[in-house]
XYZ file of C-alpha atoms in Angstrom:
357
model
C 96.736 -52.791 -56.210
C 93.918 -50.451 -55.449
C 93.753 -48.283 -52.372
C 91.627 -49.078 -49.299
C 88.787 -46.977 -50.677
C 88.787 -48.513 -54.161
C 86.735 -51.510 -55.455
C 88.531 -54.932 -55.415
C 88.635 -55.053 -59.182
C 89.957 -51.535 -59.358
C 88.351 -48.503 -60.818
C 86.003 -49.282 -63.708
C 87.202 -48.115 -67.039
C 85.473 -45.322 -68.787
C 84.392 -43.486 -65.678
C 86.071 -40.126 -65.422
C 87.648 -38.787 -62.312
C 88.726 -42.139 -60.963
C 85.196 -43.371 -60.250
C 83.739 -40.079 -59.226
C 80.631 -39.426 -61.314
C 78.259 -36.514 -61.569
C 76.419 -37.529 -58.338
C 79.427 -36.789 -56.214
C 78.254 -33.172 -55.762
C 74.961 -34.304 -54.162
C 75.241 -34.251 -50.354
C 72.544 -36.065 -48.398
C 73.018 -34.409 -45.021
C 70.771 -34.878 -42.011
C 68.586 -31.835 -42.762
C 67.912 -33.143 -46.270
C 66.922 -36.556 -45.003
C 64.657 -35.138 -42.239
C 62.886 -32.930 -44.777
C 61.952 -35.831 -47.071
C 58.189 -36.414 -47.479
C 58.600 -40.186 -48.027
C 60.305 -42.540 -45.586
C 61.210 -46.206 -46.189
C 60.082 -48.754 -43.582
C 62.743 -50.927 -42.028
C 63.001 -54.640 -42.963
C 61.613 -55.726 -39.590
C 58.588 -53.393 -40.049
C 57.918 -54.870 -43.517
C 58.168 -58.475 -42.199
C 55.760 -57.801 -39.322
C 53.079 -56.245 -41.461
C 52.270 -56.335 -45.146
C 52.710 -52.655 -45.683
C 54.069 -50.680 -48.533
C 57.778 -50.238 -48.628
C 57.478 -46.534 -47.891
C 55.197 -44.345 -45.835
C 54.296 -40.690 -46.126
C 55.658 -38.507 -43.300
C 53.567 -35.669 -41.896
C 54.704 -32.301 -43.110
C 57.173 -30.526 -40.892
C 55.688 -27.742 -38.774
C 56.956 -24.355 -39.812
C 58.247 -22.350 -36.871
C 55.919 -19.459 -35.923
C 56.791 -15.952 -34.726
C 59.463 -16.226 -32.033
C 58.308 -15.566 -28.486
C 60.878 -12.766 -28.063
C 59.407 -10.932 -31.061
C 55.910 -11.172 -29.606
C 57.096 -9.773 -26.284
C 58.859 -6.896 -28.063
C 55.726 -5.994 -30.048
C 53.615 -5.971 -26.879
C 56.130 -3.751 -25.042
C 56.238 -1.256 -27.920
C 52.440 -1.062 -27.974
C 52.310 -0.457 -24.208
C 55.000 2.252 -24.387
C 53.225 4.030 -27.245
C 49.902 3.966 -25.422
C 51.507 5.318 -22.234
C 53.164 8.171 -24.133
C 49.861 9.200 -25.727
C 48.053 9.045 -22.368
C 50.707 11.139 -20.574
C 50.713 13.681 -23.384
C 46.990 14.182 -22.975
C 46.884 14.206 -19.174
C 50.226 15.872 -18.208
C 49.435 18.723 -15.753
C 52.308 20.931 -16.961
C 51.625 20.630 -20.685
C 52.864 23.682 -22.590
C 50.160 25.517 -24.526
C 50.373 25.456 -28.305
C 50.887 29.234 -28.618
C 51.735 32.124 -26.289
C 49.816 35.385 -26.484
C 51.905 38.515 -27.088
C 52.650 40.733 -24.098
C 50.340 43.677 -23.441
C 51.687 47.262 -23.398
C 52.484 48.607 -19.956
C 49.876 50.932 -18.430
C 51.423 53.420 -16.015
C 50.420 56.190 -13.640
C 52.820 58.699 -12.059
C 51.410 60.839 -9.242
C 53.566 63.641 -7.743
C 52.928 64.478 -4.083
C 53.309 68.142 -3.122
C 54.385 69.106 0.422
C 52.170 71.351 2.504
C 55.050 73.538 3.691
C 58.823 73.664 3.622
C 60.680 70.420 3.162
C 62.452 69.518 6.431
C 66.160 68.797 6.293
C 69.349 68.441 8.307
C 72.966 67.467 7.745
C 72.525 64.409 9.994
C 71.185 61.721 7.647
C 70.869 59.072 10.363
C 68.691 61.430 12.410
C 66.392 61.992 9.425
C 65.710 58.269 9.063
C 65.279 57.736 12.799
C 62.652 60.495 13.012
C 60.702 59.362 9.942
C 58.180 56.549 9.284
C 61.068 54.686 7.608
C 62.913 54.174 10.913
C 62.126 50.446 10.948
C 62.718 49.821 7.235
C 65.495 47.536 6.045
C 68.361 48.731 3.868
C 68.547 47.989 0.153
C 67.461 44.638 -1.291
C 66.842 43.274 2.226
C 63.710 45.394 2.220
C 62.369 43.314 -0.715
C 62.099 39.854 0.878
C 60.803 36.836 -1.013
C 57.770 34.984 0.355
C 57.677 31.199 0.480
C 57.371 29.685 -3.002
C 54.543 27.143 -3.029
C 53.404 25.231 -6.079
C 50.064 26.003 -7.722
C 47.700 23.795 -9.702
C 49.740 24.104 -12.913
C 53.133 25.477 -11.803
C 55.842 23.812 -9.741
C 57.669 25.240 -6.711
C 60.650 26.084 -8.920
C 58.511 27.985 -11.436
C 56.820 30.011 -8.693
C 60.239 30.828 -7.201
C 61.484 31.897 -10.644
C 58.580 34.348 -10.989
C 59.198 35.840 -7.543
C 62.955 36.102 -8.104
C 62.541 37.833 -11.466
C 60.071 40.321 -9.991
C 62.460 41.097 -7.136
C 65.376 41.559 -9.534
C 63.329 44.043 -11.537
C 62.340 45.991 -8.415
C 65.914 46.132 -7.140
C 67.463 47.148 -10.454
C 64.802 49.742 -11.242
C 64.520 51.279 -7.765
C 67.766 50.690 -5.853
C 70.611 50.769 -8.399
C 72.543 54.065 -7.894
C 73.448 54.282 -11.607
C 69.844 53.962 -12.725
C 68.691 56.405 -10.020
C 71.243 58.955 -11.206
C 70.030 58.901 -14.804
C 72.625 56.413 -16.053
C 72.296 53.358 -18.339
C 69.042 51.406 -18.069
C 70.001 48.212 -19.931
C 70.087 46.221 -16.683
C 66.350 46.911 -16.323
C 65.478 46.438 -19.989
C 66.872 42.896 -20.232
C 64.407 41.707 -17.585
C 61.405 42.666 -19.713
C 59.495 40.410 -22.082
C 60.851 41.057 -25.632
C 57.377 42.201 -26.734
C 57.639 45.169 -24.331
C 61.191 46.258 -25.082
C 60.124 48.398 -28.030
C 57.728 50.343 -25.766
C 60.501 50.668 -23.186
C 62.909 52.102 -25.780
C 60.293 54.527 -27.107
C 59.660 55.810 -23.574
C 63.271 56.922 -23.183
C 63.633 58.169 -26.741
C 60.473 60.299 -26.668
C 59.135 60.620 -23.079
C 55.474 61.540 -22.732
C 52.947 61.761 -19.894
C 50.429 59.675 -21.852
C 50.179 56.661 -19.551
C 52.381 54.604 -21.906
C 55.740 56.296 -22.377
C 56.891 57.830 -19.086
C 60.371 56.606 -18.092
C 59.395 57.047 -14.438
C 56.675 54.473 -15.027
C 59.379 51.880 -15.746
C 61.904 52.882 -13.076
C 62.918 55.478 -10.505
C 65.376 58.126 -11.638
C 66.182 61.614 -10.459
C 67.142 64.617 -12.518
C 70.969 64.541 -12.108
C 71.068 68.335 -12.391
C 68.668 68.641 -9.446
C 69.515 66.045 -6.800
C 71.877 63.218 -5.873
C 72.001 60.470 -3.256
C 73.398 61.595 0.087
C 73.370 58.056 1.504
C 73.632 54.825 -0.541
C 71.647 53.015 2.153
C 68.158 53.323 0.655
C 65.403 52.210 3.018
C 62.803 49.783 1.639
C 59.728 47.948 2.840
C 56.975 45.997 1.096
C 55.500 42.717 -0.050
C 55.378 40.329 -2.995
C 52.349 38.135 -3.726
C 52.024 35.446 -6.380
C 48.899 33.839 -7.833
C 47.983 31.604 -10.762
C 45.464 33.306 -13.050
C 45.074 30.402 -15.482
C 46.860 27.209 -16.490
C 49.439 29.173 -18.506
C 49.989 32.334 -16.442
C 51.420 33.406 -13.100
C 50.993 36.939 -11.742
C 53.123 38.676 -9.110
C 51.917 41.826 -7.348
C 54.561 44.037 -5.740
C 53.834 46.874 -3.311
C 56.894 48.659 -1.904
C 57.885 51.976 -0.354
C 61.401 53.353 -0.859
C 62.931 56.251 1.052
C 65.960 58.093 -0.359
C 68.233 60.608 1.382
C 68.914 63.381 -1.160
C 70.842 66.619 -1.345
C 71.296 69.239 -4.004
C 73.488 68.086 -6.898
C 77.128 69.106 -6.595
C 76.897 70.199 -2.939
C 79.434 69.086 -0.330
C 78.755 66.587 2.457
C 77.838 69.394 4.879
C 74.789 70.413 2.847
C 71.399 69.729 4.330
C 69.780 66.448 3.438
C 66.080 65.719 2.983
C 64.099 62.517 2.507
C 62.262 61.582 -0.664
C 59.603 58.848 -0.600
C 58.426 56.650 -3.487
C 55.518 54.218 -3.335
C 55.506 51.703 -6.215
C 52.849 49.153 -7.091
C 53.863 46.825 -9.918
C 51.935 43.968 -11.512
C 53.979 41.336 -13.335
C 52.753 38.539 -15.579
C 54.700 35.405 -16.497
C 54.123 32.702 -19.084
C 56.351 29.643 -19.283
C 58.754 31.288 -21.741
C 59.220 34.225 -19.347
C 59.952 31.830 -16.477
C 62.504 29.963 -18.548
C 64.245 33.131 -19.802
C 64.131 35.029 -16.457
C 62.022 37.824 -17.947
C 58.759 39.493 -16.941
C 55.791 41.183 -18.547
C 55.117 44.379 -16.603
C 51.422 45.105 -17.152
C 50.665 47.843 -14.599
C 52.808 50.433 -12.799
C 51.646 53.021 -10.291
C 54.126 55.446 -8.729
C 53.438 58.051 -6.038
C 56.411 60.195 -5.088
C 57.202 63.317 -3.087
C 57.993 65.930 -2.173
C 57.499 67.141 -5.745
C 56.016 70.181 -7.351
C 52.892 69.362 -9.343
C 53.791 72.167 -11.721
C 56.816 70.247 -13.025
C 56.839 67.343 -15.421
C 57.632 64.087 -13.634
C 57.356 61.773 -16.647
C 60.992 61.870 -17.757
C 62.757 62.465 -14.400
C 61.738 63.010 -10.804
C 62.738 66.537 -9.759
C 62.579 66.464 -5.945
C 61.977 69.455 -3.729
C 64.915 69.511 -1.353
C 65.511 70.781 2.190
C 63.947 74.221 2.742
C 62.041 74.316 -0.572
C 58.276 74.572 -1.064
C 55.872 73.491 -3.791
C 54.855 77.061 -4.623
C 51.342 77.119 -5.991
C 51.439 73.299 -5.868
C 49.212 72.848 -8.878
C 50.091 72.193 -12.500
C 49.306 74.640 -15.238
C 45.644 74.648 -16.246
C 44.463 71.417 -17.815
C 41.756 71.602 -20.466
C 39.653 68.396 -20.421
C 38.232 69.338 -23.843
C 41.650 69.060 -25.496
C 42.435 65.552 -26.719
C 45.821 63.968 -27.280
C 47.171 64.218 -23.744
C 46.363 62.709 -20.380
C 44.960 64.885 -17.610
C 47.637 65.640 -15.023
C 47.401 63.933 -11.622
C 48.680 65.433 -8.393
C 48.353 64.695 -4.704
C 49.327 66.180 -1.370
C 52.101 64.737 0.769
C 50.785 64.166 4.280
C 52.630 65.986 7.051
C 53.120 62.708 8.893
C 55.129 61.338 5.988
C 57.901 63.884 6.656
C 60.645 63.448 9.288
C 60.355 65.370 12.565
C 63.469 67.546 12.768
């Protein structure tokens, strides 16, 4: 007896596979049927109307670009357009190339006293009876002004320029090691790399040529001549910042420093005198300098006294101390017809700039 799935007469002979022929592998699933171009009418439809047995179905509509893909394409186009627009209109856009730093131009002017240099063993009395009586001590005498943004630089960038300028002033004019003729690396690292070669050449081969005087970069005394009698250096001055163009900030510093000095190697009972330095420094900053905490020092003017104009002040400052005089007060004859060297500059230290002792 055949199974429930077999024909009543059993499986026909001669058909391999127990009745399974070569059409068994064809599967007419729903997708195949729906995709057919011809469709047979039902019996009721053929009885109601004399129509052909089959009808042609309209072609299936191919699905278009998905809506999500369209939205993604539109968003990408908007983002790309926004990026191009911001790149063109961004107010803090970095310039394509930075100009190299200019060499520092410097002027050192010694100030000769009109008589003997006043002095006393009482350092506090010297300061109280001098124009520096109201000056602050140390870095407090180099205050920072309020940092306000400019057209092309933010508050933080302006503050960075002011802070770097102050650091340079403090390290080059208030550090006891630098003042005593010691290492100068702490000052050098604050300079734009383009100026470091000029800085090194100034200390390797000092010259009063307006380019290579160590005293144009920093304040330092001849250690064989004088030393600090009081670490509390008095200072007073201002810092001003301005934007010169869309890529440059400039800081102008104008400060007066007053040092209490005595002869090198003398004991604490030796007389002390005051030495005054007026420094005007002009710094320039591009965006790389601001980022690296470095400065381009473009102009330096130093006036200092009491000094003798007859002595070279390019390498070290050699102060006249308590009881000393400037002698003739003038440098050796300068021949303006001789090229290769700058004409010496010298001034006179006003009597009112000295303490009343």
